[in-house]
XYZ file of C-alpha atoms in Angstrom:
239
model
C 0.000 0.000 0.000
C 2.945 2.354 0.571
C 4.292 2.003 -2.975
C 1.202 3.473 -4.717
C 1.253 6.231 -2.106
C 4.847 7.054 -3.015
C 3.846 7.006 -6.676
C 1.218 9.664 -5.909
C 3.909 11.768 -4.256
C 6.163 11.507 -7.310
C 3.235 12.462 -9.546
C 3.033 15.697 -7.598
C 6.794 16.143 -7.958
C 6.567 15.649 -11.731
C 3.722 18.156 -11.924
C 5.803 20.743 -10.059
C 8.867 20.042 -12.220
C 6.779 20.398 -15.379
C 5.444 23.762 -14.235
C 8.625 25.275 -12.769
C 11.595 23.911 -14.732
C 10.538 24.750 -18.323
C 9.003 28.050 -17.161
C 12.280 29.205 -15.608
C 14.121 28.106 -18.740
C 11.800 30.122 -20.968
C 11.900 33.241 -18.782
C 15.693 32.939 -18.176
C 15.518 34.776 -14.859
C 19.111 34.036 -13.825
C 20.661 35.302 -17.104
C 18.384 38.354 -16.891
C 19.672 39.090 -13.373
C 23.295 38.665 -14.508
C 22.652 40.995 -17.446
C 21.165 43.621 -15.103
C 24.182 43.461 -12.787
C 26.571 43.475 -15.752
C 25.013 46.625 -17.218
C 25.221 48.501 -13.913
C 28.527 47.318 -12.435
C 30.734 45.989 -15.236
C 33.070 48.295 -17.223
C 31.239 49.711 -20.229
C 33.605 52.211 -21.838
C 33.971 50.294 -25.105
C 31.710 48.079 -27.139
C 33.934 45.112 -26.395
C 33.656 45.637 -22.638
C 29.895 45.908 -22.881
C 29.752 42.586 -24.754
C 32.354 40.671 -22.717
C 32.166 38.640 -19.518
C 33.120 40.426 -16.311
C 33.969 37.934 -13.583
C 30.876 35.682 -13.422
C 28.540 38.295 -14.927
C 27.623 37.969 -18.595
C 25.500 40.229 -20.807
C 22.353 38.991 -22.486
C 24.233 38.922 -25.796
C 26.342 36.003 -24.469
C 23.837 33.209 -23.736
C 26.520 30.521 -23.898
C 25.999 26.984 -25.110
C 23.330 24.575 -23.972
C 24.387 22.483 -20.970
C 22.989 18.942 -21.310
C 24.444 17.810 -17.973
C 22.007 19.807 -15.871
C 19.098 18.462 -17.902
C 20.345 14.884 -17.897
C 20.379 14.482 -14.105
C 16.696 15.283 -13.654
C 15.717 13.339 -16.772
C 17.612 10.236 -15.627
C 15.963 10.394 -12.202
C 12.515 10.782 -13.760
C 13.168 7.869 -16.082
C 14.192 5.689 -13.126
C 11.102 6.627 -11.113
C 8.685 5.907 -13.925
C 10.212 2.481 -14.539
C 9.953 1.611 -10.837
C 6.423 2.877 -10.201
C 4.708 2.448 -13.597
C 3.944 -1.303 -13.144
C 2.284 -0.583 -9.776
C 0.770 2.825 -10.573
C 0.371 3.181 -14.366
C -1.056 6.689 -14.027
C 2.439 8.040 -13.368
C 3.268 7.239 -17.001
C 0.898 9.979 -18.219
C 2.556 12.582 -16.001
C 5.970 11.429 -17.217
C 4.990 11.649 -20.893
C 3.707 15.189 -20.375
C 6.905 16.119 -18.511
C 9.242 14.748 -21.201
C 7.160 16.349 -23.962
C 7.293 19.754 -22.275
C 11.038 19.529 -21.633
C 11.669 18.431 -25.232
C 9.698 21.354 -26.721
C 11.316 23.945 -24.451
C 14.845 22.563 -24.860
C 14.521 22.387 -28.643
C 13.293 25.980 -28.774
C 16.124 27.221 -26.544
C 18.819 25.347 -28.472
C 17.599 26.630 -31.843
C 16.840 30.249 -30.965
C 18.621 31.217 -27.717
C 21.894 29.400 -27.048
C 25.036 29.691 -29.114
C 25.565 26.894 -31.647
C 28.026 24.181 -30.751
C 29.465 21.124 -32.476
C 28.690 18.957 -29.432
C 25.297 17.251 -29.667
C 25.479 15.230 -26.451
C 26.237 11.927 -28.134
C 28.792 11.120 -25.448
C 25.894 10.586 -23.032
C 24.327 7.743 -25.031
C 26.508 4.975 -23.501
C 25.804 6.413 -20.053
C 22.091 6.483 -20.839
C 22.183 2.868 -21.986
C 23.846 1.579 -18.815
C 21.550 3.724 -16.698
C 18.520 2.294 -18.541
C 19.669 -1.255 -17.847
C 20.201 -0.496 -14.156
C 16.792 1.200 -13.992
C 15.140 -1.830 -15.602
C 16.769 -4.193 -13.122
C 15.756 -2.008 -10.165
C 12.204 -1.824 -11.511
C 11.966 -5.587 -12.002
C 13.436 -6.386 -8.582
C 11.040 -3.926 -6.943
C 8.115 -5.593 -8.686
C 9.394 -9.034 -7.665
C 9.605 -7.860 -4.059
C 6.079 -6.450 -4.033
C 4.594 -9.537 -5.676
C 6.623 -11.817 -3.413
C 5.365 -10.079 -0.284
C 1.795 -10.487 -1.503
C 2.620 -14.129 -2.379
C 1.668 -13.874 -6.037
C 3.054 -16.653 -8.288
C 3.843 -14.105 -11.029
C 6.950 -13.061 -9.078
C 8.887 -16.018 -10.498
C 8.157 -14.916 -14.073
C 9.379 -11.386 -13.338
C 12.587 -12.893 -11.907
C 13.093 -14.734 -15.212
C 12.696 -11.429 -17.071
C 15.468 -9.988 -14.906
C 17.775 -12.824 -15.929
C 16.890 -12.251 -19.591
C 17.684 -8.543 -19.165
C 21.122 -9.342 -17.750
C 21.857 -11.788 -20.580
C 20.752 -9.246 -23.194
C 22.963 -6.606 -21.599
C 25.922 -8.978 -21.642
C 25.354 -9.681 -25.344
C 25.102 -5.977 -26.213
C 28.203 -4.990 -24.225
C 30.216 -7.741 -25.928
C 28.985 -7.166 -29.471
C 28.510 -3.479 -30.173
C 31.297 -1.699 -28.219
C 33.930 -4.010 -29.733
C 32.575 -3.366 -33.235
C 32.664 0.391 -32.725
C 36.369 0.306 -31.836
C 37.357 -0.826 -35.336
C 36.472 0.107 -38.890
C 33.918 -1.987 -40.779
C 35.492 -4.751 -42.866
C 34.287 -3.206 -46.120
C 35.942 0.111 -45.302
C 39.160 -1.658 -44.264
C 39.290 -3.374 -47.661
C 38.750 -0.043 -49.433
C 41.563 1.581 -47.430
C 43.916 -1.326 -48.150
C 43.107 -1.237 -51.876
C 43.666 2.513 -52.024
C 47.004 2.226 -50.244
C 47.993 -0.755 -52.355
C 47.708 1.365 -55.489
C 50.492 3.601 -54.157
C 52.853 0.767 -53.246
C 55.893 0.273 -55.483
C 55.829 -3.504 -54.865
C 53.078 -6.043 -54.181
C 51.850 -6.989 -50.710
C 53.627 -10.362 -50.911
C 57.022 -8.640 -50.699
C 56.250 -6.994 -47.352
C 58.362 -8.324 -44.510
C 57.029 -9.370 -41.115
C 57.843 -5.998 -39.542
C 56.313 -4.036 -42.424
C 52.694 -3.199 -43.178
C 50.735 -0.353 -44.713
C 50.636 1.427 -41.349
C 54.429 1.581 -41.113
C 54.690 2.839 -44.698
C 51.767 5.255 -44.929
C 51.206 5.869 -41.227
C 48.177 4.838 -39.139
C 44.777 5.364 -40.734
C 42.758 8.254 -39.310
C 39.054 8.501 -39.991
C 38.071 11.496 -42.150
C 35.872 12.965 -39.419
C 38.928 13.268 -37.162
C 40.977 15.090 -39.800
C 38.542 17.965 -40.215
C 39.663 21.405 -39.183
C 38.345 23.189 -36.132
C 35.062 25.096 -36.655
C 35.388 28.759 -37.511
C 33.921 31.033 -34.860
C 32.925 34.674 -35.452
C 35.485 37.269 -34.475
C 34.381 39.833 -31.930
C 34.279 43.437 -32.991
C 37.039 45.278 -31.089
C 35.990 48.682 -32.301
C 34.885 51.235 -29.732
């Protein structure tokens, strides 16, 4: 009986987060306060000083880049809570869908129209999200097994089997996909070898044991890693 009661509490928490978090992000009260302090206390003799950071104060013309870390912590916690409580209190799923939808709309709007563009799209968090999702699933399944076991329902044994299947699936994924991502696909390796072979002055059969295409041409670097740094706009230093 306590678990559905806790689910009701977290529904209220999600409702408050949905109303406060995106609203503060849209209004940008903290950047507005920093801009007010910057305009009244920061040096403003030149145009560059008026548009530059002064200690921790920044003008409104410097919104910065979007910080996915602050968003990820609350989103991960919400995702964990909905997985734990949704089997026992399905109504929490509706509040969670509304929360994620609101955050997605507000974040997309802010990234496109407010924050400075950046080459980082948050892809580095996908492996973390995967492992967190697996841990959340296991916690959710074990919680459900505990509740059903206390109430002496026979379905608890089936949920325990699902937990074992989840662990086996995670073991398969962690063995298969990360190892594949460390190396080039076989087709691309063949294309690189054929391209380098065209520039060799002798066939591959004449290579010695301590020679290979890497020692002759150098290690292969993927094209995405050889691109130049992005060009950023230059600030106007005129007064």
